[in-house]
Amino acid sequence: MKDCLIIEGGHPLNGRVRVSGAKNAGLVLLVASTLADGETILDNMPRIRDVEVMVQILNELGVNARWNEDGSLSICPPPAGSMKVKTSYELSKKLRASNLLLGALLGREREAVISLPGGCDIGSRPMDLHIKGIQALGAEVDIEHGFIYARSKTPSGARVYLDFPSVGATENIMMMASRTPGQSVIENAAKEPEIVDLANFLNSMGARIRGAGTDLIKVEGVPELKACRYAIIPDRIEAGTYMVGAAISGGDVQVENVIPTHLHPIVAKLQETGAIVEETDQGVRVRAGRQVLPVDIKTLPYPGFPTDMQSQMMALLSLAEGSSVIVENVFENRFQIVDELKRMGASIQVEGHTAVVRGVKTLFGARVKATDLRAGAGLILGALAARGETTIENAIHIFRGYENIEEKLIQLGARVKTK
Ligand code: UD1
């Protein structure tokens, strides 16, 4: 299996790139499809490793999930009462989002046995808020031998306050609540666009969810949901990655198939670095500025600056004319790109949740390693601007979340190959 990306730096990205469907929306919608009876068809689903693993997990549970010739994905769960409720360790360890089956299975089968999930190694990723939510809705929960055992014989709607607006916990509670009798209320809910997409999708299937996109979500449980056809929103993080790609490589890229409001936090920071960003009829056009200006960044839940764009911005700021401060507030171990960027000549110091990035004149090609998905994306961006050739090992992390990345970069004029 190809697991290295080799990039020759110094070739600016120019032209147009079409953004794929959002990974994080696609994963949760795939799981949420199992709450309905009949065949759901999802359009704009990205064909990436994480989605392929989720399809395998669903197939293992007895769901018929398969790709159609037109690129859409069909999901047809088995008759009510006959879906398996236990996820395997082997597949779950490859995908953190496998934990989303907790809410979907409880909503559908009233029972779920979920292998404690794996995923990106970006810090401890506990499940306490997910568990608090499903318990409030009436689930009994035990954790034994690496599995969460949850059962809800007589679930009923309830109020849940999340101590932190966790994306996954909000999604799990929404899915369970959509088929739980009575009204459920999620306070301090996550507001990410992917949450809104999940609510729109569930409502298209007959759910009654209001307030998604605000911190108060209300769900009236319904007895059944009906399959539908639905198109997933574009991936704002993929879009942001190509936007930074234009800025860091001295290029000019038209990023197409985007929802501009989802990109505002990213656009605001890119403009502060001196990049020229304009909304066009087709999407967003980004042109590199004459120089990269230093900016300070704090990652926060939406609409704050996304943690999933932090590594990419760090790559850009490592070439700024001055020092930038990056504070990571969402995940505790999300500076793993730092040591790899340093191998390319960057000057970065980390103290706890804060990184001080002192801009250097040039990055140099080197052999580096993608430690997680977004760190891998950041390394690609560094490599585009670097002098000489960069080999990124463990590129499998990148293929987990970026559809056709090699082809898209080549189409924009980058010199990239896989090995
Ligand atoms: C999702 C995204 C991921 C993104 C993240 C934050 C998917 C598949 N992944 O991950 O790309 O980086 O949102 O935008 O959608 N936490 C707890 N207890 C819990 C749950 C979470 O303490 O029960 C903490 C986590 O440790 C982390 C923070 O909350 O520090 C945010 O996590 P969360 O929003 O849940 O992220 P994910 O849903 O895992």
Short mmCIF file of C-alpha atoms and ligand atoms in Angstrom, two decimals:
data_model
loop_
_atom_site.label_atom_id
_atom_site.label_comp_id
_atom_site.label_asym_id
_atom_site.label_seq_id
_atom_site.Cartn_x
_atom_site.Cartn_y
_atom_site.Cartn_z
CA MET A 1 0.00 0.00 0.00
CA LYS A 2 1.28 3.47 -0.91
CA ASP A 3 2.18 5.31 2.27
CA CYS A 4 4.54 8.13 1.25
CA LEU A 5 3.89 11.45 -0.43
CA ILE A 6 6.87 13.00 -2.18
CA ILE A 7 6.63 16.70 -2.93
CA GLU A 8 9.05 18.91 -4.82
CA GLY A 9 8.71 22.39 -3.35
CA GLY A 10 8.72 25.72 -5.11
CA HIS A 11 5.78 25.28 -7.50
CA PRO A 12 2.91 27.65 -6.70
CA LEU A 13 -0.66 26.33 -6.67
CA ASN A 14 -2.68 27.93 -9.46
CA GLY A 15 -6.11 27.21 -10.89
CA ARG A 16 -9.34 25.72 -9.63
CA VAL A 17 -10.03 22.97 -7.15
CA ARG A 18 -13.38 21.42 -6.27
CA VAL A 19 -13.93 20.66 -2.60
CA SER A 20 -15.41 17.25 -1.69
CA GLY A 21 -18.18 16.50 0.78
CA ALA A 22 -17.31 17.07 4.43
CA LYS A 23 -15.63 14.13 6.14
CA ASN A 24 -17.11 14.89 9.54
CA ALA A 25 -20.63 15.40 8.20
CA GLY A 26 -20.37 12.35 5.93
CA LEU A 27 -19.36 10.07 8.80
CA VAL A 28 -22.19 11.09 11.10
CA LEU A 29 -24.82 11.09 8.34
CA LEU A 30 -23.73 7.62 7.32
CA VAL A 31 -24.34 6.43 10.87
CA ALA A 32 -27.58 8.42 11.26
CA SER A 33 -28.97 6.75 8.13
CA THR A 34 -29.39 3.58 10.18
CA LEU A 35 -32.08 5.33 12.25
CA ALA A 36 -34.47 5.20 9.28
CA ASP A 37 -36.28 2.35 7.60
CA GLY A 38 -35.59 1.86 3.90
CA GLU A 39 -32.75 2.88 1.59
CA THR A 40 -31.11 6.24 2.22
CA ILE A 41 -28.94 7.71 -0.53
CA LEU A 42 -26.19 10.19 0.38
CA ASP A 43 -24.72 12.39 -2.35
CA ASN A 44 -21.41 14.25 -2.17
CA MET A 45 -19.98 11.59 0.16
CA PRO A 46 -16.16 11.79 0.06
CA ARG A 47 -14.45 8.56 -0.95
CA ILE A 48 -11.81 8.60 1.78
CA ARG A 49 -10.38 5.97 4.12
CA ASP A 50 -12.43 7.00 7.16
CA VAL A 51 -15.66 6.65 5.20
CA GLU A 52 -14.56 3.26 3.83
CA VAL A 53 -13.89 2.06 7.39
CA MET A 54 -17.30 3.30 8.55
CA VAL A 55 -18.92 1.44 5.62
CA GLN A 56 -17.13 -1.73 6.75
CA ILE A 57 -18.28 -1.21 10.34
CA LEU A 58 -21.89 -0.83 9.18
CA ASN A 59 -21.66 -3.88 6.93
CA GLU A 60 -20.37 -5.88 9.89
CA LEU A 61 -23.50 -4.81 11.82
CA GLY A 62 -25.75 -6.17 9.05
CA VAL A 63 -26.37 -2.85 7.24
CA ASN A 64 -26.18 -2.94 3.46
CA ALA A 65 -23.99 0.11 2.72
CA ARG A 66 -22.58 0.31 -0.81
CA TRP A 67 -21.35 2.80 -3.39
CA ASN A 68 -23.49 3.45 -6.45
CA GLU A 69 -22.19 4.10 -9.95
CA ASP A 70 -23.07 7.80 -9.74
CA GLY A 71 -20.76 8.19 -6.72
CA SER A 72 -23.55 8.28 -4.13
CA LEU A 73 -23.67 5.91 -1.19
CA SER A 74 -26.73 3.79 -0.37
CA ILE A 75 -27.44 2.67 3.16
CA CYS A 76 -30.12 0.10 3.90
CA PRO A 77 -30.37 -1.19 7.47
CA PRO A 78 -31.80 -4.63 8.18
CA PRO A 79 -35.38 -4.93 9.54
CA ALA A 80 -35.94 -3.36 12.97
CA GLY A 81 -34.68 -5.56 15.78
CA SER A 82 -32.20 -7.45 13.63
CA MET A 83 -29.25 -5.06 13.39
CA LYS A 84 -26.21 -6.26 15.32
CA VAL A 85 -25.39 -3.92 18.18
CA LYS A 86 -21.72 -4.65 18.91
CA THR A 87 -18.88 -2.92 17.03
CA SER A 88 -15.62 -4.83 16.68
CA TYR A 89 -12.37 -3.66 18.20
CA GLU A 90 -10.44 -4.28 14.96
CA LEU A 91 -12.40 -1.74 12.93
CA SER A 92 -13.28 0.71 15.72
CA LYS A 93 -9.65 1.27 16.66
CA LYS A 94 -9.09 2.69 13.17
CA LEU A 95 -11.79 5.31 13.52
CA ARG A 96 -12.68 7.54 16.44
CA ALA A 97 -16.04 8.39 14.82
CA SER A 98 -17.14 4.77 15.33
CA ASN A 99 -18.32 6.07 18.74
CA LEU A 100 -21.22 7.74 16.90
CA LEU A 101 -22.91 4.36 16.68
CA LEU A 102 -23.68 4.71 20.37
CA GLY A 103 -26.51 7.22 19.85
CA ALA A 104 -27.71 5.70 16.58
CA LEU A 105 -27.94 2.15 17.95
CA LEU A 106 -29.64 3.30 21.14
CA GLY A 107 -32.17 5.24 19.04
CA ARG A 108 -32.81 2.27 16.79
CA GLU A 109 -32.25 -0.94 18.76
CA ARG A 110 -32.30 0.43 22.33
CA GLU A 111 -28.96 -1.28 22.87
CA ALA A 112 -25.33 -0.59 21.89
CA VAL A 113 -21.99 -2.21 22.64
CA ILE A 114 -19.27 0.10 21.41
CA SER A 115 -15.57 -0.59 21.40
CA LEU A 116 -13.86 2.40 23.01
CA PRO A 117 -12.69 4.18 19.88
CA GLY A 118 -9.29 4.90 18.41
CA GLY A 119 -8.56 7.59 15.80
CA CYS A 120 -6.08 10.45 15.66
CA ASP A 121 -3.48 10.54 18.38
CA ILE A 122 -4.12 14.16 19.27
CA GLY A 123 -4.77 13.84 22.96
CA SER A 124 -6.99 12.02 25.37
CA ARG A 125 -10.46 11.89 23.88
CA PRO A 126 -12.80 10.84 26.68
CA MET A 127 -16.44 9.81 26.27
CA ASP A 128 -17.80 11.20 29.55
CA LEU A 129 -20.07 13.77 27.90
CA HIS A 130 -21.49 11.22 25.46
CA ILE A 131 -22.26 8.92 28.39
CA LYS A 132 -23.75 11.70 30.50
CA GLY A 133 -26.09 12.51 27.63
CA ILE A 134 -27.34 9.00 26.90
CA GLN A 135 -27.73 8.31 30.63
CA ALA A 136 -29.92 11.41 30.98
CA LEU A 137 -32.13 9.96 28.22
CA GLY A 138 -32.50 6.74 30.21
CA ALA A 139 -29.62 4.50 29.13
CA GLU A 140 -27.88 2.24 31.61
CA VAL A 141 -24.16 2.20 30.95
CA ASP A 142 -21.32 -0.12 31.96
CA ILE A 143 -17.74 0.06 30.77
CA GLU A 144 -15.95 -3.29 30.75
CA HIS A 145 -13.01 -4.81 28.88
CA GLY A 146 -12.68 -1.84 26.52
CA PHE A 147 -16.36 -1.72 25.55
CA ILE A 148 -19.23 0.60 26.48
CA TYR A 149 -22.36 -1.46 27.16
CA ALA A 150 -25.50 0.69 26.93
CA ARG A 151 -29.12 -0.31 27.11
CA SER A 152 -32.25 1.85 27.27
CA LYS A 153 -35.41 -0.20 27.80
CA THR A 154 -37.65 2.81 28.47
CA PRO A 155 -35.86 5.90 27.22
CA SER A 156 -37.47 9.31 27.63
CA GLY A 157 -36.55 12.84 26.63
CA ALA A 158 -34.51 14.90 29.09
CA ARG A 159 -32.39 18.03 29.52
CA VAL A 160 -28.64 17.62 29.11
CA TYR A 161 -26.04 20.28 29.82
CA LEU A 162 -22.67 19.68 28.17
CA ASP A 163 -19.70 20.99 30.15
CA PHE A 164 -17.93 21.51 26.83
CA PRO A 165 -19.67 21.80 23.45
CA SER A 166 -18.42 18.43 22.21
CA VAL A 167 -19.24 17.74 18.58
CA GLY A 168 -19.48 13.96 18.98
CA ALA A 169 -21.51 14.11 22.22
CA THR A 170 -23.99 16.58 20.67
CA GLU A 171 -24.37 14.27 17.65
CA ASN A 172 -24.84 11.13 19.74
CA ILE A 173 -27.50 12.79 21.89
CA MET A 174 -29.31 14.22 18.84
CA MET A 175 -29.42 10.79 17.20
CA MET A 176 -30.70 8.98 20.26
CA ALA A 177 -33.17 11.77 21.12
CA SER A 178 -34.63 11.83 17.61
CA ARG A 179 -36.23 8.43 18.32
CA THR A 180 -36.73 8.79 22.07
CA PRO A 181 -40.25 9.64 23.27
CA GLY A 182 -40.69 13.15 24.69
CA GLN A 183 -38.66 16.33 24.38
CA SER A 184 -34.88 16.41 24.81
CA VAL A 185 -32.91 19.61 25.20
CA ILE A 186 -29.15 19.92 24.73
CA GLU A 187 -27.67 22.95 26.46
CA ASN A 188 -24.21 24.24 25.52
CA ALA A 189 -24.49 22.15 22.36
CA ALA A 190 -21.80 22.24 19.67
CA LYS A 191 -22.61 24.70 16.86
CA GLU A 192 -20.43 23.33 14.07
CA PRO A 193 -21.89 23.30 10.52
CA GLU A 194 -21.74 19.49 10.66
CA ILE A 195 -24.26 19.58 13.54
CA VAL A 196 -26.60 21.67 11.41
CA ASP A 197 -26.15 19.23 8.53
CA LEU A 198 -27.05 16.33 10.83
CA ALA A 199 -30.19 18.14 12.04
CA ASN A 200 -31.24 18.99 8.46
CA PHE A 201 -30.70 15.39 7.42
CA LEU A 202 -32.61 13.91 10.37
CA ASN A 203 -35.43 16.41 9.80
CA SER A 204 -35.58 15.35 6.13
CA MET A 205 -36.20 11.83 7.46
CA GLY A 206 -39.05 13.09 9.66
CA ALA A 207 -37.25 14.04 12.88
CA ARG A 208 -38.26 17.17 14.81
CA ILE A 209 -35.09 19.06 15.71
CA ARG A 210 -34.89 22.82 16.28
CA GLY A 211 -32.05 25.13 17.22
CA ALA A 212 -29.13 23.33 15.56
CA GLY A 213 -26.38 25.88 14.98
CA THR A 214 -27.17 27.56 18.32
CA ASP A 215 -26.12 26.34 21.75
CA LEU A 216 -29.67 25.14 22.58
CA ILE A 217 -31.00 22.23 20.56
CA LYS A 218 -34.51 20.85 21.11
CA VAL A 219 -35.52 17.43 19.87
CA GLU A 220 -39.06 16.01 19.92
CA GLY A 221 -38.71 12.26 19.64
CA VAL A 222 -40.64 10.51 16.85
CA PRO A 223 -41.48 6.78 16.63
CA GLU A 224 -39.96 6.26 13.20
CA LEU A 225 -37.82 7.92 10.55
CA LYS A 226 -38.08 7.41 6.80
CA ALA A 227 -35.20 7.03 4.38
CA CYS A 228 -34.44 9.97 2.08
CA ARG A 229 -31.89 11.26 -0.44
CA TYR A 230 -29.60 14.01 0.85
CA ALA A 231 -26.43 15.83 -0.23
CA ILE A 232 -23.66 16.37 2.32
CA ILE A 233 -22.21 19.86 2.86
CA PRO A 234 -18.76 20.66 1.43
CA ASP A 235 -15.71 20.12 3.61
CA ARG A 236 -14.69 23.45 5.14
CA ILE A 237 -11.38 22.03 6.38
CA GLU A 238 -10.42 20.66 2.98
CA ALA A 239 -11.34 24.06 1.51
CA GLY A 240 -9.24 25.82 4.15
CA THR A 241 -6.28 23.55 3.43
CA TYR A 242 -6.24 24.50 -0.29
CA MET A 243 -6.74 28.15 0.65
CA VAL A 244 -3.64 28.07 2.83
CA GLY A 245 -1.96 26.14 0.01
CA ALA A 246 -2.44 29.13 -2.29
CA ALA A 247 -1.10 31.53 0.32
CA ILE A 248 1.97 29.52 1.32
CA SER A 249 3.06 28.62 -2.22
CA GLY A 250 2.75 32.11 -3.69
CA GLY A 251 -0.22 30.95 -5.75
CA ASP A 252 -3.71 31.93 -6.86
CA VAL A 253 -6.44 29.35 -6.32
CA GLN A 254 -10.18 29.38 -6.88
CA VAL A 255 -11.68 27.00 -4.32
CA GLU A 256 -15.05 25.77 -5.57
CA ASN A 257 -18.04 24.03 -3.97
CA VAL A 258 -17.86 25.83 -0.63
CA ILE A 259 -20.34 27.46 1.74
CA PRO A 260 -18.59 30.81 2.34
CA THR A 261 -20.09 31.43 5.81
CA HIS A 262 -18.54 28.16 7.05
CA LEU A 263 -15.15 29.56 6.03
CA HIS A 264 -15.37 32.93 7.81
CA PRO A 265 -13.12 32.02 10.77
CA ILE A 266 -10.47 30.75 8.35
CA VAL A 267 -10.82 33.65 5.90
CA ALA A 268 -10.48 36.19 8.70
CA LYS A 269 -7.13 34.78 9.83
CA LEU A 270 -5.82 34.24 6.30
CA GLN A 271 -6.52 37.87 5.49
CA GLU A 272 -4.63 38.96 8.59
CA THR A 273 -1.60 37.11 7.23
CA GLY A 274 -1.78 39.32 4.13
CA ALA A 275 -3.40 36.84 1.72
CA ILE A 276 -6.00 38.32 -0.62
CA VAL A 277 -9.29 36.48 -0.26
CA GLU A 278 -12.43 37.24 -2.24
CA GLU A 279 -15.79 35.56 -2.56
CA THR A 280 -16.66 34.84 -6.18
CA ASP A 281 -19.70 33.32 -7.87
CA GLN A 282 -17.96 29.95 -7.90
CA GLY A 283 -16.53 29.97 -4.39
CA VAL A 284 -13.54 31.63 -2.77
CA ARG A 285 -10.41 32.88 -4.53
CA VAL A 286 -7.18 33.14 -2.56
CA ARG A 287 -4.07 34.91 -3.78
CA ALA A 288 -0.83 34.97 -1.87
CA GLY A 289 0.18 38.32 -0.40
CA ARG A 290 3.62 39.80 -1.00
CA GLN A 291 4.73 38.50 2.37
CA VAL A 292 3.25 36.47 5.22
CA LEU A 293 2.42 38.60 8.25
CA PRO A 294 2.50 37.04 11.71
CA VAL A 295 -0.88 36.52 13.43
CA ASP A 296 -2.03 35.07 16.74
CA ILE A 297 -4.51 32.21 16.71
CA LYS A 298 -6.66 30.60 19.39
CA THR A 299 -8.52 27.45 18.45
CA LEU A 300 -12.08 27.31 19.76
CA PRO A 301 -15.37 25.53 19.09
CA TYR A 302 -17.26 26.94 16.07
CA PRO A 303 -17.56 29.81 15.17
CA GLY A 304 -14.07 30.16 16.63
CA PHE A 305 -11.00 29.18 14.66
CA PRO A 306 -11.13 25.40 14.01
CA THR A 307 -8.59 23.15 15.67
CA ASP A 308 -8.64 21.11 12.44
CA MET A 309 -6.95 24.06 10.65
CA GLN A 310 -4.34 24.76 13.33
CA SER A 311 -1.51 22.67 11.84
CA GLN A 312 -2.03 24.12 8.36
CA MET A 313 -1.86 27.69 9.71
CA MET A 314 1.23 26.79 11.71
CA ALA A 315 2.96 25.74 8.49
CA LEU A 316 2.08 29.10 6.93
CA LEU A 317 3.13 31.12 9.97
CA SER A 318 6.47 29.35 10.12
CA LEU A 319 7.30 31.47 7.03
CA ALA A 320 5.93 34.76 8.45
CA GLU A 321 7.90 37.99 8.85
CA GLY A 322 7.88 37.84 12.65
CA SER A 323 6.51 35.83 15.56
CA SER A 324 3.02 34.37 15.99
CA VAL A 325 1.41 32.78 19.03
CA ILE A 326 -0.91 29.80 18.59
CA VAL A 327 -3.03 28.64 21.52
CA GLU A 328 -4.68 25.21 21.17
CA ASN A 329 -7.79 25.14 23.36
CA VAL A 330 -9.63 22.09 22.02
CA PHE A 331 -7.21 19.15 22.07
CA GLU A 332 -4.35 18.71 24.49
CA ASN A 333 -1.80 17.08 22.21
CA ARG A 334 -2.22 18.81 18.93
CA PHE A 335 1.27 20.18 18.36
CA GLN A 336 2.77 17.00 16.97
CA ILE A 337 3.52 18.70 13.68
CA VAL A 338 6.02 20.93 15.46
CA ASP A 339 8.92 18.48 15.54
CA GLU A 340 8.35 17.62 11.90
CA LEU A 341 8.21 21.26 10.80
CA LYS A 342 11.41 21.84 12.75
CA ARG A 343 13.05 19.12 10.64
CA MET A 344 12.20 21.36 7.70
CA GLY A 345 13.86 24.38 9.34
CA ALA A 346 10.93 25.98 11.20
CA SER A 347 11.54 27.72 14.53
CA ILE A 348 8.75 26.85 16.97
CA GLN A 349 8.65 26.60 20.74
CA VAL A 350 5.87 24.86 22.61
CA GLU A 351 4.92 25.44 26.21
CA GLY A 352 1.77 23.59 27.28
CA HIS A 353 -1.10 24.64 25.03
CA THR A 354 0.85 27.50 23.44
CA ALA A 355 3.22 27.50 20.50
CA VAL A 356 5.40 30.46 19.59
CA VAL A 357 6.24 30.38 15.90
CA ARG A 358 9.18 32.52 14.83
CA GLY A 359 9.01 32.99 11.09
CA VAL A 360 12.02 31.85 9.05
CA LYS A 361 13.00 32.90 5.53
CA THR A 362 12.89 29.39 4.04
CA LEU A 363 11.80 25.85 4.80
CA PHE A 364 13.89 23.01 3.42
CA GLY A 365 12.69 19.67 2.07
CA ALA A 366 13.24 16.78 4.51
CA ARG A 367 12.00 13.32 5.41
CA VAL A 368 9.07 13.81 7.79
CA LYS A 369 6.18 11.85 9.24
CA ALA A 370 2.44 12.58 9.30
CA THR A 371 1.52 11.93 12.93
CA ASP A 372 -2.17 12.63 12.41
CA LEU A 373 -4.50 13.74 9.64
CA ARG A 374 -4.21 17.52 9.97
CA ALA A 375 -0.52 17.45 10.86
CA GLY A 376 -0.09 15.58 7.58
CA ALA A 377 -1.98 18.33 5.76
CA GLY A 378 0.25 20.95 7.39
CA LEU A 379 3.35 19.08 6.23
CA ILE A 380 2.09 19.02 2.65
CA LEU A 381 1.69 22.79 2.82
CA GLY A 382 5.16 23.25 4.28
CA ALA A 383 6.55 21.00 1.55
CA LEU A 384 4.89 23.05 -1.22
CA ALA A 385 6.82 26.10 -0.06
CA ALA A 386 10.05 24.33 0.87
CA ARG A 387 13.28 24.35 -1.07
CA GLY A 388 13.92 20.84 -2.39
CA GLU A 389 12.09 17.58 -1.94
CA THR A 390 10.04 16.47 1.06
CA THR A 391 9.03 12.88 1.73
CA ILE A 392 6.02 12.55 4.02
CA GLU A 393 5.81 9.11 5.61
CA ASN A 394 2.63 7.69 7.16
CA ALA A 395 0.62 9.49 4.48
CA ILE A 396 -2.17 7.01 5.22
CA HIS A 397 -3.30 9.53 7.85
CA ILE A 398 -3.78 12.09 5.08
CA PHE A 399 -5.74 9.71 2.85
CA ARG A 400 -8.11 9.14 5.79
CA GLY A 401 -9.52 12.63 5.28
CA TYR A 402 -8.58 14.14 1.90
CA GLU A 403 -10.23 12.81 -1.25
CA ASN A 404 -7.92 12.49 -4.29
CA ILE A 405 -5.38 14.80 -2.73
CA GLU A 406 -2.55 13.81 -5.05
CA GLU A 407 -4.67 14.42 -8.17
CA LYS A 408 -6.07 17.70 -6.86
CA LEU A 409 -2.60 19.05 -6.03
CA ILE A 410 -1.18 17.99 -9.40
CA GLN A 411 -4.10 19.66 -11.15
CA LEU A 412 -3.10 22.86 -9.32
CA GLY A 413 0.47 22.59 -10.54
CA ALA A 414 2.19 20.93 -7.57
CA ARG A 415 4.83 18.25 -8.14
CA VAL A 416 3.57 15.36 -6.05
CA LYS A 417 3.83 11.62 -6.26
CA THR A 418 2.94 8.73 -3.99
CA LYS A 419 5.13 5.74 -3.18
C1 UD1 B 1 -14.90 16.26 16.12
C2 UD1 B 1 -14.28 16.12 14.76
C3 UD1 B 1 -12.81 16.53 14.79
C4 UD1 B 1 -12.68 17.93 15.38
C5 UD1 B 1 -13.39 18.03 16.73
C6 UD1 B 1 -13.40 19.44 17.27
C7 UD1 B 1 -15.56 14.29 13.82
C8 UD1 B 1 -15.58 12.88 13.32
N1 UD1 B 1 -14.39 14.74 14.32
O1 UD1 B 1 -14.23 15.33 16.98
O2 UD1 B 1 -12.31 16.53 13.45
O3 UD1 B 1 -11.31 18.22 15.58
O4 UD1 B 1 -14.76 17.59 16.58
O5 UD1 B 1 -13.95 20.31 16.37
O6 UD1 B 1 -16.54 14.98 13.71
N2 UD1 B 1 -14.35 15.81 25.27
C9 UD1 B 1 -14.50 15.44 26.57
N3 UD1 B 1 -15.45 14.51 26.88
C10 UD1 B 1 -16.26 13.95 25.94
C11 UD1 B 1 -16.10 14.35 24.59
C12 UD1 B 1 -15.13 15.29 24.30
O7 UD1 B 1 -13.80 15.89 27.46
O8 UD1 B 1 -17.11 13.13 26.28
C13 UD1 B 1 -13.30 16.79 24.93
C14 UD1 B 1 -12.24 16.19 24.04
O9 UD1 B 1 -11.27 15.53 24.79
C15 UD1 B 1 -11.69 17.41 23.35
C16 UD1 B 1 -12.91 18.32 23.23
O10 UD1 B 1 -13.87 17.82 24.15
O11 UD1 B 1 -10.72 18.03 24.14
C17 UD1 B 1 -13.52 18.37 21.85
O12 UD1 B 1 -13.90 17.10 21.45
P1 UD1 B 1 -15.17 16.83 20.51
O13 UD1 B 1 -15.81 18.13 20.14
O14 UD1 B 1 -15.99 15.79 21.15
O15 UD1 B 1 -14.45 16.24 19.23
P2 UD1 B 1 -14.86 14.96 18.41
O16 UD1 B 1 -16.34 14.89 18.26
O17 UD1 B 1 -14.11 13.78 18.88
#
